[in-house]
Short mmCIF file of C-alpha atoms and ligand atoms in Angstrom, two decimals:
data_model
loop_
_atom_site.label_atom_id
_atom_site.label_comp_id
_atom_site.label_asym_id
_atom_site.label_seq_id
_atom_site.Cartn_x
_atom_site.Cartn_y
_atom_site.Cartn_z
CA MET F 1 -30.37 -18.66 5.42
CA LYS F 2 -33.98 -18.48 6.62
CA ILE F 3 -35.31 -14.93 6.91
CA LEU F 4 -36.16 -14.27 10.53
CA GLY F 5 -39.36 -12.37 11.29
CA SER F 6 -41.89 -10.74 9.05
CA PHE F 7 -43.50 -7.35 8.52
CA PRO F 8 -45.18 -5.61 10.34
CA LYS F 9 -43.83 -7.28 13.49
CA THR F 10 -40.34 -6.83 12.12
CA ARG F 11 -39.31 -3.33 11.13
CA LEU F 12 -35.66 -3.11 10.20
CA ARG F 13 -35.76 0.67 10.23
CA ARG F 14 -36.03 0.65 14.05
CA LEU F 15 -32.28 0.08 14.27
CA ARG F 16 -31.61 2.97 11.91
CA LYS F 17 -33.79 5.50 13.69
CA SER F 18 -31.18 7.78 15.17
CA ASN F 19 -27.49 8.33 15.27
CA TRP F 20 -26.91 6.72 18.65
CA ILE F 21 -28.61 3.47 17.76
CA ARG F 22 -26.84 3.29 14.43
CA ASN F 23 -23.58 3.72 16.32
CA LEU F 24 -24.62 1.07 18.83
CA VAL F 25 -25.30 -1.64 16.27
CA SER F 26 -22.53 -0.75 13.83
CA GLU F 27 -20.44 -3.77 12.90
CA ASN F 28 -17.40 -2.00 11.48
CA ASN F 29 -15.59 1.10 12.54
CA ILE F 30 -12.50 2.83 11.39
CA SER F 31 -9.78 4.00 13.74
CA ASN F 32 -6.38 5.62 13.30
CA ASN F 33 -4.94 2.17 14.02
CA ASP F 34 -6.29 0.87 10.72
CA LEU F 35 -4.34 3.25 8.51
CA VAL F 36 -1.05 3.21 6.65
CA LEU F 37 0.14 6.38 4.91
CA PRO F 38 2.30 6.13 1.77
CA ILE F 39 4.96 8.87 1.54
CA PHE F 40 7.02 9.83 -1.52
CA VAL F 41 10.60 10.97 -0.99
CA ARG F 42 12.85 12.81 -3.43
CA ASP F 43 16.39 14.09 -3.49
CA GLY F 44 17.62 17.63 -2.90
CA ARG F 45 17.03 20.02 -0.04
CA ASN F 46 14.08 22.10 1.00
CA LYS F 47 11.75 20.46 -1.50
CA VAL F 48 8.03 19.90 -1.02
CA GLU F 49 6.61 19.28 -4.44
CA SER F 50 3.07 18.67 -5.66
CA ILE F 51 2.27 15.70 -7.87
CA LYS F 52 0.09 16.63 -10.81
CA THR F 53 -1.77 13.33 -10.99
CA MET F 54 -2.40 13.07 -7.24
CA PRO F 55 -3.95 16.27 -5.89
CA GLY F 56 -2.98 16.91 -2.27
CA VAL F 57 -0.10 14.38 -2.26
CA LYS F 58 3.49 15.65 -2.18
CA ARG F 59 7.05 14.51 -2.62
CA TYR F 60 9.38 15.50 0.22
CA SER F 61 13.13 15.85 0.36
CA ILE F 62 14.46 14.12 3.47
CA ASP F 63 15.11 17.37 5.35
CA LYS F 64 11.39 18.15 4.96
CA LEU F 65 10.02 14.75 5.96
CA SER F 66 9.34 15.97 9.49
CA ILE F 67 6.46 18.07 8.17
CA ILE F 68 4.45 14.99 7.33
CA LEU F 69 5.91 12.65 9.94
CA SER F 70 4.92 14.96 12.78
CA LYS F 71 1.34 14.74 11.54
CA VAL F 72 1.58 10.95 11.34
CA LYS F 73 2.78 11.00 14.95
CA LYS F 74 0.12 13.45 16.09
CA TYR F 75 -2.71 11.40 14.62
CA LYS F 76 -1.14 8.14 15.81
CA ILE F 77 -1.03 6.44 12.45
CA PRO F 78 0.91 3.23 13.16
CA MET F 79 2.82 2.82 9.92
CA ILE F 80 3.99 4.64 6.80
CA ALA F 81 5.01 3.17 3.43
CA LEU F 82 8.03 4.78 1.78
CA PHE F 83 8.39 5.25 -1.98
CA PRO F 84 11.32 6.90 -3.76
CA TYR F 85 11.24 9.32 -6.69
CA THR F 86 14.59 8.47 -8.18
CA SER F 87 16.22 10.89 -10.59
CA GLU F 88 16.62 9.60 -14.14
CA ASN F 89 20.42 9.65 -14.05
CA LYS F 90 20.40 7.07 -11.24
CA LYS F 91 18.28 4.58 -13.18
CA ASN F 92 19.63 1.75 -15.29
CA LYS F 93 18.52 -1.54 -16.80
CA ILE F 94 19.21 -3.58 -13.67
CA GLY F 95 18.01 -1.02 -11.12
CA SER F 96 21.31 -1.07 -9.24
CA GLU F 97 20.38 2.05 -7.26
CA ALA F 98 18.07 -0.26 -5.26
CA LEU F 99 21.21 -1.71 -3.66
CA ASN F 100 22.94 1.59 -2.96
CA GLU F 101 23.33 2.08 0.80
CA ASN F 102 22.88 5.79 0.29
CA ASN F 103 19.77 5.69 -1.83
CA LEU F 104 16.69 7.69 -0.89
CA ILE F 105 15.01 4.83 0.96
CA CYS F 106 18.08 4.02 3.05
CA LYS F 107 18.64 7.64 3.97
CA SER F 108 14.97 8.12 4.81
CA LEU F 109 14.94 4.99 6.97
CA LYS F 110 17.90 6.24 8.99
CA PHE F 111 16.30 9.65 9.41
CA ILE F 112 12.92 8.26 10.46
CA LYS F 113 14.28 5.64 12.83
CA LYS F 114 16.40 8.30 14.53
CA ASN F 115 13.77 11.03 14.77
CA PHE F 116 10.44 9.16 14.81
CA PRO F 117 11.24 5.75 16.30
CA GLU F 118 7.60 5.19 17.27
CA ILE F 119 6.42 5.09 13.65
CA GLY F 120 6.50 1.73 11.85
CA VAL F 121 8.04 1.84 8.40
CA MET F 122 7.21 -0.40 5.51
CA CYS F 123 9.25 -0.48 2.28
CA ASP F 124 8.42 -1.88 -1.13
CA VAL F 125 10.69 -4.55 -2.49
CA ALA F 126 10.63 -4.16 -6.28
CA LEU F 127 12.89 -2.52 -8.82
CA ASP F 128 10.50 -0.25 -10.72
CA PRO F 129 11.51 3.05 -9.11
CA TYR F 130 15.11 2.30 -10.12
CA THR F 131 14.96 0.72 -13.59
CA SER F 132 15.25 2.68 -16.83
CA HIS F 133 12.44 0.55 -18.30
CA GLY F 134 10.09 0.95 -15.32
CA HIS F 135 9.62 -2.78 -14.73
CA ASP F 136 9.78 -4.41 -11.31
CA GLY F 137 12.49 -6.89 -12.31
CA ILE F 138 15.48 -7.76 -14.44
CA ILE F 139 14.89 -8.17 -18.17
CA VAL F 140 16.59 -11.12 -19.82
CA GLY F 141 15.83 -11.49 -23.52
CA ASP F 142 12.32 -10.19 -23.78
CA GLU F 143 10.99 -11.28 -20.42
CA ILE F 144 11.14 -10.15 -16.81
CA ASP F 145 13.31 -12.99 -15.50
CA ASN F 146 11.86 -14.41 -12.30
CA ASP F 147 14.91 -16.04 -10.76
CA GLU F 148 17.43 -13.35 -11.71
CA THR F 149 15.08 -10.77 -10.21
CA ILE F 150 14.79 -12.68 -6.93
CA LYS F 151 18.57 -12.56 -6.51
CA VAL F 152 18.41 -8.76 -6.47
CA LEU F 153 15.22 -8.53 -4.42
CA THR F 154 16.71 -10.56 -1.56
CA LYS F 155 19.63 -8.12 -1.45
CA GLN F 156 17.28 -5.14 -1.57
CA ALA F 157 15.21 -6.58 1.31
CA LEU F 158 18.30 -7.28 3.39
CA LEU F 159 19.58 -3.74 2.86
CA GLN F 160 16.24 -2.29 3.94
CA ALA F 161 16.25 -4.47 7.07
CA ARG F 162 19.79 -3.31 7.89
CA MET F 163 18.69 0.30 7.58
CA GLY F 164 15.87 -0.22 10.08
CA CYS F 165 12.86 -1.14 7.97
CA ASP F 166 10.21 -2.85 10.12
CA VAL F 167 8.03 -4.37 7.43
CA ILE F 168 9.42 -5.66 4.15
CA ALA F 169 6.76 -5.52 1.46
CA PRO F 170 7.60 -7.32 -1.78
CA SER F 171 5.34 -5.82 -4.45
CA ASP F 172 7.04 -7.34 -7.47
CA MET F 173 4.93 -10.50 -7.97
CA MET F 174 7.86 -12.82 -8.79
CA ASP F 175 7.19 -16.46 -7.86
CA GLY F 176 9.06 -17.71 -4.81
CA ARG F 177 10.41 -14.39 -3.62
CA ILE F 178 8.86 -14.53 -0.16
CA GLY F 179 10.69 -17.75 0.73
CA ALA F 180 13.99 -16.42 -0.62
CA ILE F 181 13.65 -13.12 1.27
CA ARG F 182 12.64 -14.83 4.54
CA LYS F 183 15.66 -17.10 4.26
CA GLU F 184 18.03 -14.21 3.60
CA LEU F 185 16.62 -12.18 6.51
CA ASP F 186 16.86 -15.13 8.91
CA LYS F 187 20.38 -15.99 7.80
CA ASN F 188 21.40 -12.48 8.71
CA ASN F 189 19.59 -12.52 12.03
CA TYR F 190 16.70 -10.26 11.02
CA LYS F 191 14.24 -12.83 12.26
CA ASN F 192 11.99 -10.15 13.78
CA VAL F 193 11.59 -8.12 10.62
CA SER F 194 8.15 -8.89 9.20
CA ILE F 195 7.10 -9.59 5.65
CA LEU F 196 3.93 -8.13 4.24
CA SER F 197 3.51 -9.79 0.89
CA TYR F 198 1.66 -8.06 -1.90
CA ALA F 199 0.35 -11.58 -2.49
CA VAL F 200 -2.60 -10.62 -4.64
CA LYS F 201 -1.59 -7.80 -6.89
CA TYR F 202 -3.42 -7.24 -10.11
CA ALA F 203 -2.13 -5.68 -13.32
CA SER F 204 -4.13 -2.49 -13.04
CA ASP F 205 -4.60 0.83 -14.78
CA PHE F 206 -5.40 2.34 -11.41
CA TYR F 207 -1.63 2.50 -10.66
CA GLY F 208 -1.24 5.22 -13.30
CA PRO F 209 -0.95 8.25 -10.97
CA PHE F 210 1.54 6.39 -8.71
CA ARG F 211 3.80 5.63 -11.64
CA ASP F 212 3.83 9.33 -12.29
CA ALA F 213 4.58 9.99 -8.62
CA VAL F 214 7.67 7.72 -8.59
CA GLY F 215 8.61 8.72 -12.13
CA SER F 216 8.38 5.28 -13.73
CA LYS F 217 5.50 6.04 -16.09
CA ARG F 218 7.43 7.71 -18.91
CA ASN F 219 9.77 4.76 -19.11
CA LEU F 220 7.30 1.91 -19.01
CA THR F 221 6.93 0.57 -22.52
CA LYS F 222 5.10 -2.71 -21.91
CA ASP F 223 2.41 -3.51 -19.36
CA LYS F 224 3.06 -5.71 -16.32
CA LYS F 225 0.65 -8.48 -17.24
CA SER F 226 3.31 -11.19 -17.41
CA TYR F 227 3.82 -10.97 -13.66
CA GLN F 228 0.88 -9.12 -12.08
CA MET F 229 -2.47 -10.91 -11.92
CA ASP F 230 -5.26 -10.86 -14.47
CA SER F 231 -8.26 -8.87 -13.23
CA ARG F 232 -10.62 -11.47 -14.71
CA ASN F 233 -9.46 -14.06 -12.19
CA SER F 234 -9.91 -14.83 -8.52
CA THR F 235 -9.23 -18.56 -8.13
CA GLU F 236 -5.47 -18.12 -8.27
CA LEU F 237 -5.59 -16.12 -5.04
CA PHE F 238 -5.73 -19.41 -3.14
CA ARG F 239 -2.38 -20.44 -4.53
CA GLU F 240 -0.83 -16.97 -4.34
CA VAL F 241 -1.78 -16.49 -0.69
CA GLY F 242 -1.28 -20.12 0.30
CA LEU F 243 2.23 -20.25 -1.13
CA ASP F 244 3.24 -16.92 0.39
CA ILE F 245 2.09 -17.97 3.86
CA LYS F 246 4.00 -21.24 3.50
CA GLU F 247 7.06 -19.29 2.43
CA GLY F 248 6.88 -17.10 5.51
CA ALA F 249 4.65 -14.08 4.87
CA ASP F 250 3.25 -12.60 8.10
CA MET F 251 0.57 -10.51 6.40
CA VAL F 252 -0.82 -10.21 2.89
CA MET F 253 -1.93 -7.29 0.79
CA VAL F 254 -4.64 -7.01 -1.82
CA LYS F 255 -4.09 -4.38 -4.47
CA PRO F 256 -5.91 -2.43 -5.89
CA GLY F 257 -8.54 -2.23 -3.19
CA MET F 258 -11.97 -0.90 -4.04
CA PHE F 259 -12.60 -2.97 -7.13
CA TYR F 260 -11.27 -6.09 -5.42
CA LEU F 261 -13.36 -6.28 -2.25
CA ASP F 262 -14.48 -9.79 -3.24
CA ILE F 263 -10.82 -10.84 -3.16
CA ILE F 264 -10.26 -9.36 0.31
CA ASN F 265 -13.34 -11.16 1.54
CA LYS F 266 -12.28 -14.51 0.12
CA ILE F 267 -8.87 -14.27 1.77
CA LYS F 268 -10.41 -13.25 5.08
CA ASN F 269 -12.74 -16.23 4.99
CA ASN F 270 -10.17 -18.78 3.90
CA PHE F 271 -6.88 -17.85 5.57
CA LYS F 272 -6.17 -16.84 9.10
CA VAL F 273 -3.65 -14.08 8.44
CA PRO F 274 -4.02 -10.31 8.58
CA VAL F 275 -5.18 -8.92 5.23
CA LEU F 276 -4.40 -5.35 4.25
CA ALA F 277 -5.99 -3.44 1.39
CA TYR F 278 -4.22 -0.88 -0.77
CA GLN F 279 -6.48 1.91 -1.94
CA VAL F 280 -4.22 2.76 -4.85
CA SER F 281 -3.38 6.06 -6.48
CA GLY F 282 -6.07 5.89 -9.19
CA GLU F 283 -8.78 5.20 -6.62
CA TYR F 284 -7.48 8.06 -4.50
CA SER F 285 -7.32 10.55 -7.36
CA LEU F 286 -10.82 9.75 -8.57
CA ILE F 287 -12.38 10.31 -5.16
CA LYS F 288 -10.20 13.31 -4.37
CA GLN F 289 -11.13 15.05 -7.60
CA GLY F 290 -14.78 14.22 -7.03
CA VAL F 291 -14.61 15.90 -3.63
CA GLU F 292 -12.65 18.89 -4.94
CA LYS F 293 -15.18 19.41 -7.72
CA LYS F 294 -17.99 18.99 -5.17
CA LEU F 295 -19.43 16.05 -7.10
CA LEU F 296 -18.95 14.07 -3.89
CA LYS F 297 -19.16 15.00 -0.22
CA GLU F 298 -16.14 14.39 1.98
CA ASP F 299 -18.04 11.56 3.66
CA ALA F 300 -17.42 9.53 0.50
CA ILE F 301 -13.83 9.12 1.69
CA ILE F 302 -14.85 7.46 4.96
CA GLU F 303 -17.40 5.32 3.12
CA SER F 304 -14.68 4.04 0.80
CA ILE F 305 -12.42 3.21 3.75
CA ILE F 306 -15.16 1.44 5.71
CA SER F 307 -15.86 -0.78 2.72
CA PHE F 308 -12.42 -2.37 3.18
CA LYS F 309 -13.13 -3.12 6.82
CA ARG F 310 -16.48 -4.62 5.95
CA ALA F 311 -14.81 -6.83 3.36
CA GLY F 312 -12.39 -8.10 6.03
CA ALA F 313 -9.25 -5.96 5.86
CA CYS F 314 -7.49 -5.22 9.15
CA ALA F 315 -5.82 -2.13 7.75
CA ILE F 316 -5.84 0.10 4.70
CA VAL F 317 -2.91 1.66 2.90
CA THR F 318 -4.34 4.96 1.70
CA TYR F 319 -3.25 8.43 0.61
CA PHE F 320 -6.26 9.61 2.63
CA ALA F 321 -4.78 8.32 5.91
CA LEU F 322 -4.20 11.74 7.46
CA GLU F 323 -7.51 13.18 6.30
CA VAL F 324 -9.34 10.16 7.65
CA ALA F 325 -7.51 10.21 10.99
CA LYS F 326 -8.33 13.91 11.40
CA LYS F 327 -11.94 13.33 10.55
CA ILE F 328 -12.36 10.46 13.01
CA ARG F 329 -10.78 12.52 15.76
CA SER F 330 -13.25 15.31 15.21
CA ILE F 331 -16.19 12.87 15.30
CA ASN F 332 -15.15 11.09 18.51
C1 PBG X 401 5.63 -0.98 -7.50
C2 PBG X 401 4.36 -0.48 -6.94
C3 PBG X 401 3.26 0.04 -7.62
C4 PBG X 401 2.37 0.51 -6.65
C5 PBG X 401 2.95 0.23 -5.40
N1 PBG X 401 4.17 -0.39 -5.60
C6 PBG X 401 2.98 0.23 -9.06
C7 PBG X 401 3.11 -0.87 -10.02
O1 PBG X 401 3.14 -2.06 -9.67
O2 PBG X 401 3.20 -0.54 -11.20
C8 PBG X 401 1.07 1.19 -6.92
C9 PBG X 401 0.53 2.03 -5.84
C10 PBG X 401 -0.52 2.97 -6.24
O3 PBG X 401 -1.00 3.00 -7.39
O4 PBG X 401 -0.93 3.75 -5.37
N2 PBG X 401 5.82 -2.31 -7.62
#
C-alpha cells in the first residue's frame, strides 16, 4: 500500500492528542456483549472453593451457582461456559459419567435454565473431565480412537441438548465429530441448538491451570498431541475450519487465544463465520498474577481482550469476563 501524506503536513499524533479524539477514531471496542464466562461446578452443598492455579476463579456447588450467575445477569454477559470438576470415584476409562443424566453438567443446566433463563449456556463436548486417564476420548490399544470416541460424543451432545444447553461446543478435536453431532441433534429435533466448534485447538501447555481446575491433570500421562494441533502450523486451519463449517458448525473457536492472534485473523479474513477466541487458563493466570504482584496495571487485562477484537474475534471466552464487564461499565 502506498503511504499517504508526508511529514510535516501529515502528523499522525493529531489523532492521538486527547482522550475524546482517541475514542472517536477507535476501530475496536469491547462491550459486555463480547464476553463469555467459564464457570466450574463441583458436587456437594454449600461449596465455594478456590483453585490454586487460577487466582480469583472458584468452583461452585450447584446450590451456590446463583452467586456468580447473578453477577453474570447484572453485567449482562450473554453466555457462560460450564465445566465440571468430577470426583475421582466417578471417573473411568470410558468416561461414562459424561452420559449420566444426573451428572454435574446436567444438573447445572436444569438449575440455570430454570432460574436464569436469559443466560445462554455453552457446554464442552469432550470426555476429559470424566476419564481416569484425562484424555478427551476413548483409548483403544495405545491410541485415542477417533470413531469410537465420536459414538460417545454424539450421545453426550444429545444429552446436553435435552437438558437445555444452547450451544454445544465440541472441544475434543476428533475428525468428523461436528457432522455426526449435527446429524444426531437434527434427528432428535434439536435443530435450533447451535454448534460452536473448537475447530482450531492447539496442543498447548497453557491449559495447565484448567486441567487442575477440572481435576484431569494428575491423571494425564501422555500429552494430547495426537489429536490437538501442532503449534508450529497454521495451514491446516483452512481444512479444520472448512470441514467443520461444511459439517454444520455455526461458529468456530480458536484456542489458546493470545499466542494465536494470527490464526484468528486468518479465519476472519477467509471464512464468513463468527470466530470466538478462548483466552485460556494459562494466559489468565499469567496476567492475573502479574496484576496481583503489581508488575502489571489492571489496564493490561483490557488490552489483552481488545487484541482479540482487533484480530477479528466477535467474542472472547475469558475468566476475566466479570472484571472486564465491571470495568467497562465504570468507564462508560
Ligand atoms: C477439554 C478442554 C480443555 C480446555 C477447555 N476444554 C483442556 C484440554 O484440552 O486439555 C482448556 C481451557 C483452559 O485452559 O482455560 N477438552
